Short mmCIF file of C-alpha atoms in Angstrom, two decimals:
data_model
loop_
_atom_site.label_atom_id
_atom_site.label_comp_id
_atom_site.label_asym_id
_atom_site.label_seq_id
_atom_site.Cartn_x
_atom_site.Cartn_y
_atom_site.Cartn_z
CA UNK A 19 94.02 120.77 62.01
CA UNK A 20 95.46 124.09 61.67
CA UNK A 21 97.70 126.67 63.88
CA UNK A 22 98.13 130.06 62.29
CA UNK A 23 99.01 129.55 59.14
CA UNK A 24 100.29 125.97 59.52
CA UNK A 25 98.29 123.21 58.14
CA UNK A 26 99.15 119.95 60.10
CA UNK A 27 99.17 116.61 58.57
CA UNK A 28 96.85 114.75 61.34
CA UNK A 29 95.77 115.82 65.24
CA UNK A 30 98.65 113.45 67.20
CA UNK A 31 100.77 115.36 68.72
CA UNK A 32 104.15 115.23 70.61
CA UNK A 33 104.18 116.11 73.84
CA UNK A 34 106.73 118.68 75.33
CA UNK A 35 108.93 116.55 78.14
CA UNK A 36 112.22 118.12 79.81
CA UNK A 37 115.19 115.76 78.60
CA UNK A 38 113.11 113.94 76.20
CA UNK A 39 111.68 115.92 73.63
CA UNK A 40 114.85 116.73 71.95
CA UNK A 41 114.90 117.26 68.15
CA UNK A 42 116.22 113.43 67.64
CA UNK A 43 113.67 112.53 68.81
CA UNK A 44 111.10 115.27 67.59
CA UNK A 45 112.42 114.30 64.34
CA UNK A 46 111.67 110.24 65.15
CA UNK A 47 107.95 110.68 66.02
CA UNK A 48 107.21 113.22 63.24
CA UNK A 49 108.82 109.76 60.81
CA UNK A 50 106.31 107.51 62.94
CA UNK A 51 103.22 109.32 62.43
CA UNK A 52 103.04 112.74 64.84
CA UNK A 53 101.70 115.67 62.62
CA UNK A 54 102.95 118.06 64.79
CA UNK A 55 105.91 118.23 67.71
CA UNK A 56 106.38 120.77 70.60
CA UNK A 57 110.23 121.05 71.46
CA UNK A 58 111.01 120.71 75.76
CA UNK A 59 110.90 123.89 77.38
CA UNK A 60 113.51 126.45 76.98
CA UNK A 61 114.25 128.72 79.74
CA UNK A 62 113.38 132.86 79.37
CA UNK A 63 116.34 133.87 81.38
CA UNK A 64 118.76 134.94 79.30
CA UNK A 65 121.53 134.58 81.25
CA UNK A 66 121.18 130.84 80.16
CA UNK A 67 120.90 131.17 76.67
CA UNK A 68 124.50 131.12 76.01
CA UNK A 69 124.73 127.82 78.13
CA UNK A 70 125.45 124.25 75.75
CA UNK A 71 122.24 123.27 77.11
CA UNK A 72 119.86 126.36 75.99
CA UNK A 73 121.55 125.93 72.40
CA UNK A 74 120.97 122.57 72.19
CA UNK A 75 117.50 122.96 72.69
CA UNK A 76 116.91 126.08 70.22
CA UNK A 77 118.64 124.01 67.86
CA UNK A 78 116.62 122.86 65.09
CA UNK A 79 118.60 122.27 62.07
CA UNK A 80 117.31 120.26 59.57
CA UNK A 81 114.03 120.15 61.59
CA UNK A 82 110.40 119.70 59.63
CA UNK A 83 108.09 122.86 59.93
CA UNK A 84 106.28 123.58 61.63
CA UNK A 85 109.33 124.25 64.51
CA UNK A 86 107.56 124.75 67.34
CA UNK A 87 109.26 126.01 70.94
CA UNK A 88 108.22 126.13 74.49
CA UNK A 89 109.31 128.69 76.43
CA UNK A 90 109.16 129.01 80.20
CA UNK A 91 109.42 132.07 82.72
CA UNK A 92 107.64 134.21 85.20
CA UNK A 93 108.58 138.16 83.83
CA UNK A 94 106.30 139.36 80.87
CA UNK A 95 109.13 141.12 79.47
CA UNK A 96 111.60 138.42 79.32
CA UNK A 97 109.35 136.01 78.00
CA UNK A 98 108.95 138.51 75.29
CA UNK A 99 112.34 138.82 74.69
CA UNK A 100 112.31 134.75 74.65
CA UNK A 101 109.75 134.98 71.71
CA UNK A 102 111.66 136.89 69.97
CA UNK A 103 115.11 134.82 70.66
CA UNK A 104 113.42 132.07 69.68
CA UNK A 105 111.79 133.27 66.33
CA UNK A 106 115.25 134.73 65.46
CA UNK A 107 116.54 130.69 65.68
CA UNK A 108 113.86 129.64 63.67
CA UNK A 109 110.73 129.05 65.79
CA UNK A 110 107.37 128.96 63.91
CA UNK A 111 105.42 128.43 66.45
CA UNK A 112 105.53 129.76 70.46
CA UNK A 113 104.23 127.67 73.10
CA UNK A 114 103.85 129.12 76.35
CA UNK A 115 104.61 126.40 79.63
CA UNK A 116 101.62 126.40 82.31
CA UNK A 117 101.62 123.22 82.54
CA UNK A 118 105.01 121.77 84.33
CA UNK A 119 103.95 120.36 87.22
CA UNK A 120 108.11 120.33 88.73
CA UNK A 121 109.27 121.95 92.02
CA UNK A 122 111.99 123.23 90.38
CA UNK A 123 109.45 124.92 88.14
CA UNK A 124 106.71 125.93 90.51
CA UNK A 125 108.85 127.68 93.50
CA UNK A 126 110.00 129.81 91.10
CA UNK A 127 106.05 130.02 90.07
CA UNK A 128 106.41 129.56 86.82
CA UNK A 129 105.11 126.49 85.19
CA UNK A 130 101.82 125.32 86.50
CA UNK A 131 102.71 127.92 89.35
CA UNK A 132 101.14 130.38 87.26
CA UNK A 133 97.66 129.14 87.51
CA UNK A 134 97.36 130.76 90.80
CA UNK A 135 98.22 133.81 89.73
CA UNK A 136 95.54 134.65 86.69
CA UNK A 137 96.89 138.38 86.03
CA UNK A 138 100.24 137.78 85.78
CA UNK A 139 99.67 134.79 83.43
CA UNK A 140 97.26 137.02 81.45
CA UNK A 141 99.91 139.91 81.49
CA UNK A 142 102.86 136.78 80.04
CA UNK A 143 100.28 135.71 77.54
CA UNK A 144 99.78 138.95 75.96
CA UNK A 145 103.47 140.30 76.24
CA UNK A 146 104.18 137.14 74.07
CA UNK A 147 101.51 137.34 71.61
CA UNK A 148 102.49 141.32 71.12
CA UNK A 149 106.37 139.97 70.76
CA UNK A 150 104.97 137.25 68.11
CA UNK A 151 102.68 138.95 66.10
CA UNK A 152 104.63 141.13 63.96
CA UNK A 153 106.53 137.75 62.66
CA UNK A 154 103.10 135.92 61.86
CA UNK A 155 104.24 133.98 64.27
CA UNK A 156 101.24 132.39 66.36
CA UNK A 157 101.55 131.40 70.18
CA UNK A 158 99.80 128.87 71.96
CA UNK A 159 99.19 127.73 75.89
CA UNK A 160 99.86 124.54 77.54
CA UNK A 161 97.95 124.12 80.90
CA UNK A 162 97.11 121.90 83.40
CA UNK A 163 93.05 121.85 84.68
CA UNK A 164 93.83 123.50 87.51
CA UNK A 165 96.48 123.91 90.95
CA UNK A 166 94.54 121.71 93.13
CA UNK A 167 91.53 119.81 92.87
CA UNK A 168 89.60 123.31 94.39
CA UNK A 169 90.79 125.57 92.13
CA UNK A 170 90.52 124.60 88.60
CA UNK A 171 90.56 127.36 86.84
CA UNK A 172 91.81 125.99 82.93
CA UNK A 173 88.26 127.97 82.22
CA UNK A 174 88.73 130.73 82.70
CA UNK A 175 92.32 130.97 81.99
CA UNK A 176 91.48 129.36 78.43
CA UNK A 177 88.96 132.11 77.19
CA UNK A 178 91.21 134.95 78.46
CA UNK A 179 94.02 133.41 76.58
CA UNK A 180 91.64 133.24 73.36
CA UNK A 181 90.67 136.42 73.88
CA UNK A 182 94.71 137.79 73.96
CA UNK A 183 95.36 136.38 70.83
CA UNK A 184 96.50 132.60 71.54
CA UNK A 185 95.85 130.53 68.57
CA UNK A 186 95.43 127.22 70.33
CA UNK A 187 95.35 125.66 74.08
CA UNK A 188 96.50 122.31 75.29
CA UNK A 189 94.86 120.86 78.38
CA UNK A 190 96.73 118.32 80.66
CA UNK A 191 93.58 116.21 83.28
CA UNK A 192 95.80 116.78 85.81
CA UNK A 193 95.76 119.39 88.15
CA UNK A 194 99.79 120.32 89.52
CA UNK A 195 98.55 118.98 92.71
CA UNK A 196 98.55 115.81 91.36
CA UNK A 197 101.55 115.71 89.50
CA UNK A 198 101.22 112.80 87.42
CA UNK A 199 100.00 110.59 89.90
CA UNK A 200 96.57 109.18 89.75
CA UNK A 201 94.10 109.49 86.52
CA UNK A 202 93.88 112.57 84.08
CA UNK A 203 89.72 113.42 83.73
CA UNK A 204 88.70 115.17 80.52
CA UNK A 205 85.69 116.81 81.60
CA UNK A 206 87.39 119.50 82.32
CA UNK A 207 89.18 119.26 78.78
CA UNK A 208 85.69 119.11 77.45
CA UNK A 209 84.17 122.30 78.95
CA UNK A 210 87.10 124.24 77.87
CA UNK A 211 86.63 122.69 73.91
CA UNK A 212 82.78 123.95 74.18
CA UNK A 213 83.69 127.03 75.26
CA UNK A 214 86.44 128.04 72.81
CA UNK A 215 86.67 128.76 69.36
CA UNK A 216 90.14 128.01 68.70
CA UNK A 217 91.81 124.45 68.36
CA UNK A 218 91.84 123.08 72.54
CA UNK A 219 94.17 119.88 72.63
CA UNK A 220 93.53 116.94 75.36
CA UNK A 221 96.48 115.58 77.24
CA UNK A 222 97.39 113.28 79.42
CA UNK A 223 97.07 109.59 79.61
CA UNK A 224 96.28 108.61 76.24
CA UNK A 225 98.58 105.50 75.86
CA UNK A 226 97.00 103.51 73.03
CA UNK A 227 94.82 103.89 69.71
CA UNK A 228 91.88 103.01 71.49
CA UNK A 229 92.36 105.76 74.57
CA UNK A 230 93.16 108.56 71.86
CA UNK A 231 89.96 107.81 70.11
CA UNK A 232 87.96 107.48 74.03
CA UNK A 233 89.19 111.08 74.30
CA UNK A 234 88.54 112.87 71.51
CA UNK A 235 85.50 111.31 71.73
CA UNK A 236 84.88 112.51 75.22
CA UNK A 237 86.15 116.11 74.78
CA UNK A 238 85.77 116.74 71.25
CA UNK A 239 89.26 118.05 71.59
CA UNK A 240 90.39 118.94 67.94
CA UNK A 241 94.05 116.73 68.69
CA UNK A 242 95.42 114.94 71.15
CA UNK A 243 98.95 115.29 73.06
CA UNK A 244 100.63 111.94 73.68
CA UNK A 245 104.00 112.19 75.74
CA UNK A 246 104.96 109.66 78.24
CA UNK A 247 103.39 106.53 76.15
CA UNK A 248 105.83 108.04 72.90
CA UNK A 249 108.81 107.02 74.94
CA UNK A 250 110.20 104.24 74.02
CA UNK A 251 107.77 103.54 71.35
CA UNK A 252 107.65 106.18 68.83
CA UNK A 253 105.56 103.83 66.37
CA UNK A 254 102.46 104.78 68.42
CA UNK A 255 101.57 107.50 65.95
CA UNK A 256 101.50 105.48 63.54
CA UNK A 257 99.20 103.34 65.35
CA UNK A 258 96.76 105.67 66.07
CA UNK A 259 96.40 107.05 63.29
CA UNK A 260 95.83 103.79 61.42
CA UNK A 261 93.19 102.96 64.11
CA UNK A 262 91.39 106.35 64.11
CA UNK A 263 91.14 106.16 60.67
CA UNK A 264 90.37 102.64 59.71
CA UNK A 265 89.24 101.14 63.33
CA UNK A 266 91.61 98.56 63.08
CA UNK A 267 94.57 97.76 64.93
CA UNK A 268 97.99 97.93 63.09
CA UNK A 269 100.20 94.88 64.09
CA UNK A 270 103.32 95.57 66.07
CA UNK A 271 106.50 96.99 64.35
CA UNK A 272 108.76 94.02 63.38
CA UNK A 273 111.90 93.53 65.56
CA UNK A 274 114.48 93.95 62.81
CA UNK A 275 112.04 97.23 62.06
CA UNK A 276 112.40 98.52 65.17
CA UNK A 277 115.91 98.16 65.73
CA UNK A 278 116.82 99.83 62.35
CA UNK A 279 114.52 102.52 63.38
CA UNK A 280 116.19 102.36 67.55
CA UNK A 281 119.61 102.88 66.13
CA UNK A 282 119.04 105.50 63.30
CA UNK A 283 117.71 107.21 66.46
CA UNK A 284 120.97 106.56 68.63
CA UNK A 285 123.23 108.03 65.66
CA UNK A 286 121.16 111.65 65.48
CA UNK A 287 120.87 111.58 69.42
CA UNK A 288 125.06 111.34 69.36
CA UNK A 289 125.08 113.66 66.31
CA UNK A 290 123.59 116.23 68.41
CA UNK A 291 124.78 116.03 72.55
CA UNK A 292 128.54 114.49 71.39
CA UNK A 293 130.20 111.15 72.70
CA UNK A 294 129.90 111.62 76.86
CA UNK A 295 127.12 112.92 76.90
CA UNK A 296 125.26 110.98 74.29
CA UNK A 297 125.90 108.17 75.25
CA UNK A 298 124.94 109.00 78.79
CA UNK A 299 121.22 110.99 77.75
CA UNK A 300 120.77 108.04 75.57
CA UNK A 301 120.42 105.05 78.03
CA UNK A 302 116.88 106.08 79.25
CA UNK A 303 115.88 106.43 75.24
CA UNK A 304 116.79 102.50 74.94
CA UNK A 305 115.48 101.10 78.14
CA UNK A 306 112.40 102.63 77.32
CA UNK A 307 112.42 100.90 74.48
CA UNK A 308 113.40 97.24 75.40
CA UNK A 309 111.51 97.50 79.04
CA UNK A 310 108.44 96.17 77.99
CA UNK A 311 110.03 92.96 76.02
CA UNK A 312 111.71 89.86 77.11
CA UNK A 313 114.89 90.06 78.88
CA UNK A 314 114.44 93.75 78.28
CA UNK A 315 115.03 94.66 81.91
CA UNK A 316 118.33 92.67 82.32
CA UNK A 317 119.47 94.31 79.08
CA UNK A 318 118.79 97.29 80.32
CA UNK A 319 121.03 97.26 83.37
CA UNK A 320 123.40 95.53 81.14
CA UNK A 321 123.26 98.23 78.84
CA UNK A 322 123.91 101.04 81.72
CA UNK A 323 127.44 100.00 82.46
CA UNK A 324 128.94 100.31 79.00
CA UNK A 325 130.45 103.43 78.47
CA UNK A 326 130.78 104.31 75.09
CA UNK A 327 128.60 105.20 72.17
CA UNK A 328 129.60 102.32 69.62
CA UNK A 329 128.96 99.41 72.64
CA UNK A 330 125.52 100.73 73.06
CA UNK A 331 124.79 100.66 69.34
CA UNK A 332 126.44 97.10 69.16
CA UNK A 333 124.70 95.75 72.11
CA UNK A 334 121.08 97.12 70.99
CA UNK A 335 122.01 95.23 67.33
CA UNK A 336 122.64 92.45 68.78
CA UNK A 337 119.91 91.96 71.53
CA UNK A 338 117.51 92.91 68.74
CA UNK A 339 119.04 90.28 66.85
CA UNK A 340 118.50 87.70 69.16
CA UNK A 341 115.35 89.05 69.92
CA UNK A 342 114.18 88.35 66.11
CA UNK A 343 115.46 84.68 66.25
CA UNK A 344 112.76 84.00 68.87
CA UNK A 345 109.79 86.87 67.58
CA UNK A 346 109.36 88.27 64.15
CA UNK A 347 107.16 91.02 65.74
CA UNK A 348 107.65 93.20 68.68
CA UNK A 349 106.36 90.80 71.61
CA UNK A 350 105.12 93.27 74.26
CA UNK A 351 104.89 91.82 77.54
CA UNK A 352 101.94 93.43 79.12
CA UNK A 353 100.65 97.25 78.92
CA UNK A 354 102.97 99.76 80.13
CA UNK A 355 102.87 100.55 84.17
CA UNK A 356 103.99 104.16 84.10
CA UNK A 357 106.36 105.01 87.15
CA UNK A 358 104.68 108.38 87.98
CA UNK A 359 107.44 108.73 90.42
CA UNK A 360 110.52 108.89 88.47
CA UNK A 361 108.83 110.72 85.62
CA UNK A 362 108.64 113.23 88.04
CA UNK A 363 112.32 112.99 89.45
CA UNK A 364 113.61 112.88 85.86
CA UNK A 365 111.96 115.89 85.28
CA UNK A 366 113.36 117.59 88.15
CA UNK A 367 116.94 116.58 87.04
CA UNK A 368 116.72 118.03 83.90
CA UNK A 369 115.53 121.18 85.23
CA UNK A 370 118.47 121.14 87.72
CA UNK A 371 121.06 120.54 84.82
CA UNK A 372 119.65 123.73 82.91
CA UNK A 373 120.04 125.89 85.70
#
């Protein structure tokens, strides 16, 4: 699998999610198996880039290449002058957002917003591939299928983005219409792949070893793009790339494993937001990962009313602990019921934060 020049290690990808996708935890999939990670969206206005939040996000220090940033905006000229911004703070790799499916995104009509409007999402994609290209730096598209269920265009948006110079398109099943309620369809994913003749990427729903290799089945997608099922559980690379390439399932992590691994996490996540808000940002990172286990839930809301960085850390040792009295691997309780809803209001708070 290849973008530009870069040669990636496998065809998992990370997923680009507002407040998630932060280089901790870019950092902790690309350890657990992702060959390849997509940063969370950084604005284009650069009235914002001076803002603790903007420089958080273009920070990447000590960050495995390929660096790869998502940038997000509605003006061909500043999204230009985002690619270069960007590039200058030591993005490889430029990602253009079509794909967010938030209000706060869309009224602006950026986002999936710009789906309706095919010439002025043509005229973004080549002002950013002109801003890229004398830096060898290549660009690529994230997209949903379509706005609504009448007009999906990912089509025809996807060959005239091949044809201005993007190097590789992801596809979310979903149209923005849906949001991400109800169930992502790859045949749209699959007519864009046999039209194309750059990498095309499937997205959206592929939650276990067994659903990435259903899809890249289905689409003959070259990768696949695995967001909300990473949360939480950033050993699912690993997992699906031991299935895809032996056909057999790798056994859970151990608990003492995944704690070790939890916590490392938690120290890099403080490293990089500070005390307050670390500790704050980091509660959703550790009931993701204990909501699916015993007693997880009560831990979690537990967990939510301490108020400093060093009683979370002690508190997730010591649940783990306990937890690997009982269990000497991680004893999931049943599959993962994603809450489509509050995906979509976190999301939307994150986006309200930045501006």
């Amino acid at each position: 699998m290849q973008i530009g020049p870069h040669l990636l290690p496998n065809r998992l990808f990370v997923a680009p999610m507002a407040g998630v996708t932060d280089r901790p935890f870019r950092q902790l999939c690309r350890r657990m198996g992702a060959g390849y990670a997509v940063s969370e969206m950084v604005t284009s206005r650069k009235d914002l880039w001076s803002s603790l939040k903007t420089s958080r996000r273009a920070n990447h220090d000590g960050e495995a290449g390929p660096i790869a940033v998502q940038i997000a905006g509605t003006d061909a000229a500043m999204m230009a002058e985002a690619t270069q911004y960007n590039i200058d703070r030591g993005a490889q790799i430029i990602d253009i957002n079509m794909g967010c499916p938030a209000k706060k995104v869309c009224n602006k009509w950026a986002g999936s917003a710009l789906m309706q409007d095919e010439p002025l999402a043509l005229q973004i994609i080549e002002a950013v591939v002109e801003a890229a290209a004398p830096h060898g730096v290549p660009v690529t598209l994230k997209m949903r299928t379509g706005w609504c269920e009448t007009e999906k265009n990912a089509l025809r948006l996807a060959l005239a983005a091949q044809g201005a110079g993007v190097a590789m398109v992801t596809v979310h099943g979903r149209t923005r219409e849906q949001g991400y309620k109800g169930s992502a369809e790859y045949a749209t994913i699959a007519a864009v792949k046999a039209a194309l003749q750059i990498p095309v990427v499937a997205n959206g729903d592929i939650d276990s070893p067994q659903k990435a290799q259903q899809v890249l089945a289905e689409t003959g997608a070259d990768a696949v793009m695995i967001g909300r099922a990473a949360q939480g559980r950033p050993w699912i690379f690993a997992e699906m790339a031991h299935f895809l390439a032996t056909g057999e399932t790798l056994p859970a992590p151990t608990v003492l494993q995944a704690r070790d691994w939890l916590i490392e996490h938690l120290h890099d996540h403080y490293s990089l937001y500070g005390e307050l808000t670390g500790m704050r940002t980091a509660r959703k990172h550790i009931g993701w990962a204990v909501v699916d286990l015993p007693g997880g839930e009560d831990f979690r809301q537990a967990m939510n009313r301490l108020e400093s960085s060093a009683a979370q850390v002690q508190a997730l040792g010591a649940w783990f602990d306990e937890l690997a009295a009982q269990y000497e691997r991680l004893p999931y309780l049943a599959k993962r019921q994603e809450d489509s809803t509050m995906t979509a209001h976190d999301n939307e708070e994150e986006l309200r934060l930045q501006a």
